[in-house]
XYZ file of C-alpha atoms in Angstrom:
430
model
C 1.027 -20.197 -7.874
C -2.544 -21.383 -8.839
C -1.149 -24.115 -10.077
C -0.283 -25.309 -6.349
C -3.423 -26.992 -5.349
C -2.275 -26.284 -1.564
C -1.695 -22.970 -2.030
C -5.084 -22.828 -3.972
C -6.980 -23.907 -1.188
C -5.526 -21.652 1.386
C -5.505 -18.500 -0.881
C -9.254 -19.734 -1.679
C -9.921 -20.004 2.125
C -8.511 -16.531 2.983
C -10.933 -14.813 -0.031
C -13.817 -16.687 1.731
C -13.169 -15.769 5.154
C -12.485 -11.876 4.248
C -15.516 -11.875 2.445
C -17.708 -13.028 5.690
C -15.671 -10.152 7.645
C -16.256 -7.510 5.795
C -20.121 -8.158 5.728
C -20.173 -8.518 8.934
C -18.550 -4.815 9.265
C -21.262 -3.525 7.460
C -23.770 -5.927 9.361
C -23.645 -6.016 12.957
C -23.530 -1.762 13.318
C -26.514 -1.801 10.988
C -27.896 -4.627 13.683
C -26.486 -2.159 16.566
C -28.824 0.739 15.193
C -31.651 -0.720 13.749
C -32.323 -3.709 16.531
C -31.006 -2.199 19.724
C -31.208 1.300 18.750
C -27.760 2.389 20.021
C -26.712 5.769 20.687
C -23.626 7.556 18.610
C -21.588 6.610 22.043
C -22.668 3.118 21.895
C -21.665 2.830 18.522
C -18.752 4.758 18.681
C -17.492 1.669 21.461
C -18.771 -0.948 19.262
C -16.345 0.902 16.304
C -13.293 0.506 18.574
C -13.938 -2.940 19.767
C -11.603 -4.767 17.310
C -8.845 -1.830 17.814
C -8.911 -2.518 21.280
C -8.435 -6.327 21.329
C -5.478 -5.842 19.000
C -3.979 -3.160 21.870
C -4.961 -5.472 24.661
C -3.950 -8.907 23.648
C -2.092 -8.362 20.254
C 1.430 -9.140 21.601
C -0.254 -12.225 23.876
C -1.948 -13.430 20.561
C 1.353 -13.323 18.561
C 3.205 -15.404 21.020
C 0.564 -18.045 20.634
C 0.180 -18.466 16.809
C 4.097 -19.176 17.184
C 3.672 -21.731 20.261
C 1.453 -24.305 17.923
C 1.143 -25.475 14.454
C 0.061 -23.207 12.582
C -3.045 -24.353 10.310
C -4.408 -25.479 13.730
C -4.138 -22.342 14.940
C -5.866 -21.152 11.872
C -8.848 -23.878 12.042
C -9.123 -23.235 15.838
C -9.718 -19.104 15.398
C -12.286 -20.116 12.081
C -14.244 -22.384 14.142
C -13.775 -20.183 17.615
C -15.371 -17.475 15.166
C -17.917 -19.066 13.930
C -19.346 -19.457 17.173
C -19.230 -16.363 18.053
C -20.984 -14.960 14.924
C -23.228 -17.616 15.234
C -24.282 -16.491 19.188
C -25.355 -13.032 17.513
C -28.808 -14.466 15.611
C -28.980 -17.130 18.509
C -29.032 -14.214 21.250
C -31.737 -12.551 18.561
C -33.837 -15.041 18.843
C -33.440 -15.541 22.764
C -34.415 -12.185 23.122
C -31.189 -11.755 24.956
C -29.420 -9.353 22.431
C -27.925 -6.562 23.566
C -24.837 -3.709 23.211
C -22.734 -5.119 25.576
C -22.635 -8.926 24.129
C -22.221 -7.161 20.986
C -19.026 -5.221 22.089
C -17.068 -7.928 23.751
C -18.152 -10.481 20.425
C -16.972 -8.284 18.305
C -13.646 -7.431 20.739
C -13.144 -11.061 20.713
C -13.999 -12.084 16.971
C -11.145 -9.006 16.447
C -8.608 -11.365 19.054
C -9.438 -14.093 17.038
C -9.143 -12.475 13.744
C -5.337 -11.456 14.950
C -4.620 -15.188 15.926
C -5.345 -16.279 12.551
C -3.422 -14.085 10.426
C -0.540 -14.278 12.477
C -0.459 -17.936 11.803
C -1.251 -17.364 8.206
C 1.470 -15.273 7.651
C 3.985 -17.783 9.335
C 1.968 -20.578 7.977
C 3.197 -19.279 4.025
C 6.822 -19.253 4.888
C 7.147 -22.910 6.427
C 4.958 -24.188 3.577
C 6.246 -21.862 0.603
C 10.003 -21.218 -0.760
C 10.557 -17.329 0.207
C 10.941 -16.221 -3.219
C 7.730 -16.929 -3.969
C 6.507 -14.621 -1.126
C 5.938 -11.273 -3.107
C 3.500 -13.265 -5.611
C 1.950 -14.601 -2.744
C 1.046 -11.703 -1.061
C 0.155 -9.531 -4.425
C -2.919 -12.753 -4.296
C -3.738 -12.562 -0.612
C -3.495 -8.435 -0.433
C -5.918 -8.746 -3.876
C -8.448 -10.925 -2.000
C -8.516 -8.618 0.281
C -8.687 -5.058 -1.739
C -11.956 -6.753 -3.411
C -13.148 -7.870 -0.589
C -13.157 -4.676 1.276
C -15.579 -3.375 -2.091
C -17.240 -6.226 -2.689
C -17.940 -7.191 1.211
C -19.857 -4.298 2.810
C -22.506 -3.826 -0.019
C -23.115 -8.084 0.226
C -23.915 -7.124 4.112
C -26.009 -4.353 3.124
C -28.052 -6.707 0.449
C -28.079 -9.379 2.855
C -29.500 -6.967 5.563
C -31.953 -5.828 3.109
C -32.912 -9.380 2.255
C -32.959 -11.305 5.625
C -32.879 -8.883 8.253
C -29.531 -7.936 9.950
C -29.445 -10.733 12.622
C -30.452 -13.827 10.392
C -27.630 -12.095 7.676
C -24.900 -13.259 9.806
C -25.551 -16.661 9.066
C -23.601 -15.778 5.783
C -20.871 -14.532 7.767
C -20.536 -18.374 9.921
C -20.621 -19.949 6.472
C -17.707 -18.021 5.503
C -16.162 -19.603 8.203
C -17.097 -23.211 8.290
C -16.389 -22.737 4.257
C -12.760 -21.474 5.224
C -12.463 -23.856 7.888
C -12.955 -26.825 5.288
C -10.636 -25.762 2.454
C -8.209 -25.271 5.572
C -8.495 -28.965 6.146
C -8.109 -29.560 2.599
C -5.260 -27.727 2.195
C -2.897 -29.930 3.619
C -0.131 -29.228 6.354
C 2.906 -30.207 4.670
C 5.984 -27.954 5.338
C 8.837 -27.313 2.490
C 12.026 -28.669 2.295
C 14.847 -26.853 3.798
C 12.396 -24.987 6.472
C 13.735 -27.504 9.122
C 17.176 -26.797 8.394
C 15.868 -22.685 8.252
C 14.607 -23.418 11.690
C 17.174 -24.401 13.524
C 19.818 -21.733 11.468
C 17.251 -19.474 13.017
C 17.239 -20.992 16.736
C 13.414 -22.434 16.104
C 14.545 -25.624 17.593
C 15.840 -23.661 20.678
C 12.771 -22.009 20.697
C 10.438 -24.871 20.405
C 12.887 -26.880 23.327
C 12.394 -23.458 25.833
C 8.716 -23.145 25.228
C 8.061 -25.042 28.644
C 10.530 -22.332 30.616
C 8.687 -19.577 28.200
C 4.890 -20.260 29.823
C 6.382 -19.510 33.025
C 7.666 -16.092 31.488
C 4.436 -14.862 29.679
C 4.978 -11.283 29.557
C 9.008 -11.226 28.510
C 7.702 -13.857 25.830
C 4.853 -11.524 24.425
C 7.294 -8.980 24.060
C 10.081 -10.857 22.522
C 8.480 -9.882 19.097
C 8.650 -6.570 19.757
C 11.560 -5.927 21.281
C 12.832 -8.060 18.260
C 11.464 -6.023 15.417
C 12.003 -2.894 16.775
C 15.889 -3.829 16.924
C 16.016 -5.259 13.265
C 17.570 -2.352 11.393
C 15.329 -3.180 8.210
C 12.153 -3.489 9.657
C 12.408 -0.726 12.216
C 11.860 1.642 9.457
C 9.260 0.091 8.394
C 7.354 -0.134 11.172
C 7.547 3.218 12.121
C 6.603 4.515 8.582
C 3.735 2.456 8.926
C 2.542 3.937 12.200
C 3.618 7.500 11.053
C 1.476 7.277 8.009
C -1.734 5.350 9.987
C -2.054 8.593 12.336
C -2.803 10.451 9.509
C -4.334 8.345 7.517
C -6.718 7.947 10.935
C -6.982 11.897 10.583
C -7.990 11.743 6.762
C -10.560 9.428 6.758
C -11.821 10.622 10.155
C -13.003 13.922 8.330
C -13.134 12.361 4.508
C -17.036 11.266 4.404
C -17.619 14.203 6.463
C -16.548 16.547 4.023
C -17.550 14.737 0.522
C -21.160 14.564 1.900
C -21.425 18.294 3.594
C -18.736 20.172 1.994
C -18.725 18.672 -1.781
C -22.439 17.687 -1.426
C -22.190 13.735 -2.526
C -24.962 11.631 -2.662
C -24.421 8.029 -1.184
C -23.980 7.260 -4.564
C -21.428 9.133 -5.438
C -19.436 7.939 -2.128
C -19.574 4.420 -2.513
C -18.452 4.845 -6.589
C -15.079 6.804 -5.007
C -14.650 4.114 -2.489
C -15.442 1.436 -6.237
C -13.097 3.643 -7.420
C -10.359 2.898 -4.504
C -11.276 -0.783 -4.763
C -10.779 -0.952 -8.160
C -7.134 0.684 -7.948
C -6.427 -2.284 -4.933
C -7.186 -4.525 -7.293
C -5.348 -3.703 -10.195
C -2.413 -2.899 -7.823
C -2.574 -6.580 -6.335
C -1.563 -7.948 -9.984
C 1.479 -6.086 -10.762
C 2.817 -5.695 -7.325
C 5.210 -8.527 -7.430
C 6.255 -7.702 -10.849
C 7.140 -3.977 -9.327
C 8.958 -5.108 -6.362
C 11.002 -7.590 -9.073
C 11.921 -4.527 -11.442
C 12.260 -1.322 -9.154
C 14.945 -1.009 -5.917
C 13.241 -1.910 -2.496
C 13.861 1.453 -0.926
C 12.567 3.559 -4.148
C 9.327 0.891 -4.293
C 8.400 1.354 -0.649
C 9.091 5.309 -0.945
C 6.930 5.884 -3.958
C 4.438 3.491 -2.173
C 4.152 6.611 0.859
C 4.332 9.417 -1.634
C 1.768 8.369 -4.506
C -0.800 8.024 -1.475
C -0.468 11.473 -0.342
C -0.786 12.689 -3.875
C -4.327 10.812 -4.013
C -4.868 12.656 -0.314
C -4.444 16.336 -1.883
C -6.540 15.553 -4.755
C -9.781 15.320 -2.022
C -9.336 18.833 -0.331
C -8.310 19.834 -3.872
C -11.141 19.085 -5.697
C -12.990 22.462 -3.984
C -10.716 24.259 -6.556
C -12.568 22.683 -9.565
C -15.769 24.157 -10.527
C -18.060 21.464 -11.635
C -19.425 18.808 -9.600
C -18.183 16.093 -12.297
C -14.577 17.214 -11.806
C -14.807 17.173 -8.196
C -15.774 13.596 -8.147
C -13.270 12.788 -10.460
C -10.560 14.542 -8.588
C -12.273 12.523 -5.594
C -12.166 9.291 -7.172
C -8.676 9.857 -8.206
C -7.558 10.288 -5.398
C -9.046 7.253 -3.790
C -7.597 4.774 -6.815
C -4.165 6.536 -6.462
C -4.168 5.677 -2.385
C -5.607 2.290 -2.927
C -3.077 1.216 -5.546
C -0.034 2.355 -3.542
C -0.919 1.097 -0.338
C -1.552 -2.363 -1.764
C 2.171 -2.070 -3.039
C 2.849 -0.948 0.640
C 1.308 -3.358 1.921
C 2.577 -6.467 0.087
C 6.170 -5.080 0.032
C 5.790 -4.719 4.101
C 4.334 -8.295 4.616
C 7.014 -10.032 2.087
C 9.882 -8.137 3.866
C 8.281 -8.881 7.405
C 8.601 -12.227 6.470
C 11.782 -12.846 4.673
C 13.524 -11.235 7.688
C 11.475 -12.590 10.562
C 12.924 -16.543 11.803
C 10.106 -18.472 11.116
C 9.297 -19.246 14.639
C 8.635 -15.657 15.567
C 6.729 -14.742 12.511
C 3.095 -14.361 14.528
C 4.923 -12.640 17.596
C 6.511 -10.094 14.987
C 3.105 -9.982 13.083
C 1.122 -9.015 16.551
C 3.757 -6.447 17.474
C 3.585 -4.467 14.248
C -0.089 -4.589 14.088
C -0.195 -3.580 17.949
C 2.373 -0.579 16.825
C 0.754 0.574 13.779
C -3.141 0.667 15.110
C -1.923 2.021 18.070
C -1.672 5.339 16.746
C -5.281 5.407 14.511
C -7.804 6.357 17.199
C -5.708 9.151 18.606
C -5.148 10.061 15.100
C -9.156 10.218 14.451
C -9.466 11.988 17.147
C -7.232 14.860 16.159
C -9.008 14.881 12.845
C -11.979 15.398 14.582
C -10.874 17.988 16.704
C -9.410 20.028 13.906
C -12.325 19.782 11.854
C -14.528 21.143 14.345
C -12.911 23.902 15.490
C -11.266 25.003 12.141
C -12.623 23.178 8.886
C -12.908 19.850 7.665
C -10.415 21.093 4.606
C -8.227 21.928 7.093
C -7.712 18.959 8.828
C -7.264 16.947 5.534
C -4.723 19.189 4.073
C -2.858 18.610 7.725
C -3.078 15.239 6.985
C -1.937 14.969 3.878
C 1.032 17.259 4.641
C 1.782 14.524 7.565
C 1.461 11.520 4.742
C 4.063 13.388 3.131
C 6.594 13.687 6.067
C 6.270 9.484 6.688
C 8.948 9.281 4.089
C 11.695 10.543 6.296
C 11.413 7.630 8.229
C 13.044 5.432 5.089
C 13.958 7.572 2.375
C 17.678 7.940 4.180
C 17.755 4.624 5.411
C 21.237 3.159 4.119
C 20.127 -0.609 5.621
C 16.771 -0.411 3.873
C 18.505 1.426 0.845
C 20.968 -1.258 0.624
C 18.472 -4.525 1.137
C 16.702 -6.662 -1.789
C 12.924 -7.733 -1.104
C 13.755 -10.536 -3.500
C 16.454 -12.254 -1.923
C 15.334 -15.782 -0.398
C 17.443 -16.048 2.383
C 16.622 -13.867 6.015
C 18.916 -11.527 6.740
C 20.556 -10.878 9.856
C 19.172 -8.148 12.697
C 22.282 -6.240 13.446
């Protein structure tokens, strides 16, 4: 694939852009507490900003990465972005700064954010032949396990260096630097995807979208109600939201307990979460080869079960006497989740996108993302609860039990069982 100097620059464009992001996570709540002193509820609304764009306008966003073409839509969210990011330091300056402009930038950076990788994702299958998809992803889903290591501790140099408002300025780079290799990346669309288009009813599609702006709602839906009738990826979308609650739960409690209960430095937690990068990473490299050599319903099964295994090894390590073999136990557990869920997570994109016409690819991508976070702040708050008023082990022991049970959504699943990731060709819904 590197050889493609298209796909080079858009692969190179996504790395860039993630990398911006996730300083910027680190970034603007360290800007939050240290500038405008905000209280644990202020931040706690800043923290569910980007969740609640997603729930708000997710379905509405999907609709219109599918309405234009594509890399536009793409260059449009970068630059739209940009600007945003680039009011924060601006506002700083102004003496104008405050919680509330912070919330709804971040709320609409996390619209934004949506828009773009539902074009991206629909953007690789009119450019790229399909079976080329799982090797795609295995690249874009490796950009962004080492991002999500990598990112945060650039924010928190760049903090340390410049300040937390004048460190966003790295985050607009990222942007404009995405934004150009976008441009450069050409918008040329592979043979046959015509012909895919209108086997798919794209062409219809395209023709109706006139009638379709006068039916807004019933066309934000139309993903939905489509993916939720497809009998391969209904199981996989559920799965997906089944395990998210608890993972929500897990992670709701997990620094909570390494810090209090196990007694980790901030050391010690950021080498477990190197630890959990590291297994992304390696994970992003042989994913395609996995999903080439082991059956699609055994792959994405063992992709649910291996993380679970890494969630018992947490609450486990309180078993193990020394304070080296807890962190090791922690640490193993973190590269065992992150290695699996990259699997999971290229296998669900690939199949996503092998069975989704290309013209609804962004309302499909909206609707799953809608789905899947819909469930994480009610499952955070449920870890919460149970922590407090029985034990942090507790509630991660509940949630790994319920990590376990997400299998039953697609471990019996004859249409899943019988379906091939690798095949090139979509398969039908019914």
């Amino acid at each position: 694939m590197l050889k493609d100097s298209s796909f080079r620059s858009l692969w190179t464009a996504q790395t860039v852009s993630l990398f911006g992001t996730q300083a910027s996570v680190v970034i603007i709540p360290l800007l939050a507490l240290g500038t405008l002193d905000a209280s644990a509820f202020e931040m706690g609304l800043l923290g569910s900003a980007e969740s609640l764009a997603v729930l708000l306008l997710g379905l509405w966003v999907g609709m219109t990465a599918d309405r234009y073409p594509r890399r536009s839509v793409m260059v449009t969210a970068n630059i739209l972005r940009l600007l945003l990011i680039g009011m924060i330091p601006v506002a700083y300056a102004l003496d104008v700064l405050s919680i509330p402009l912070l919330f709804v930038t971040v709320f609409l950076v996390g619209a934004l954010t949506l828009l773009y990788d539902s074009a991206l994702s629909s953007h690789v299958v009119l450019t790229f032949d399909r079976r080329q998809l799982p090797k795609i992803n295995s690249y874009m889903e490796g950009s962004t396990a080492v991002s999500e290591v990598a990112g945060p501790g650039l924010g928190g140099l760049l903090v340390q260096a410049l300040g937390a408002p004048l460190a966003l300025v790295a985050d607009v780079c990222s942007y404009i630097a995405s934004t150009v290799l976008l441009l450069g990346s050409g918008d040329s669309t592979r043979k046959g995807a015509k012909e895919e288009a209108k086997n798919t009813g794209e062409e219809d599609a395209e023709a109706g979208h006139e009638d379709a702006e006068q039916e807004t709602v019933k066309g934000a839906l139309s993903g939905f109600t489509w993916a939720f009738s497809h009998r391969v990826l209904r199981p996989v979308i559920v799965s997906a939201a089944h395990f998210n609650f608890f993972t929500a739960m897990f992670f709701a409690v997990y620094t909570y307990y390494v810090v209090k209960e196990l007694g980790f430095s901030p050391l010690l937690v950021g080498l477990a979460s190197a630890a959990g990068g590291l297994g992304g990473v390696l994970s992003a490299t042989a994913a395609s080869t996995f999903m080439s050599k082991v059956r699609t319903r055994l792959l994405y099964v063992l992709s649910l079960v291996v993380p679970t295994v890494g969630a018992f090894l947490v609450p486990g390590s309180e078993l193990l006497g020394s304070s080296v073999l807890q962190f090791l136990s922690v640490a193993a557990g973190m590269f065992l989740w992150s290695f699996a869920i990259v699997v999971n997570l290229v296998m669900s994109e690939t199949i996503k996108q092998m069975v989704t016409p290309s013209h609804m690819i962004g309302q499909v991508t909206s609707a799953m993302r809608f789905t899947t976070l819909g469930f994480e702040p009610i499952g955070a708050l449920v870890g919460g609860t149970v922590s407090q008023f029985l034990s942090p082990t507790t509630a991660l022991v509940i949630a790994a039990c319920g990590l376990a049970t997400s299998i039953t959504w697609v471990v019996f699943n004859r249409h899943l069982g019988m379906y091939d990731v690798n095949e090139a060709e979509p398969v039908s819904a019914t």
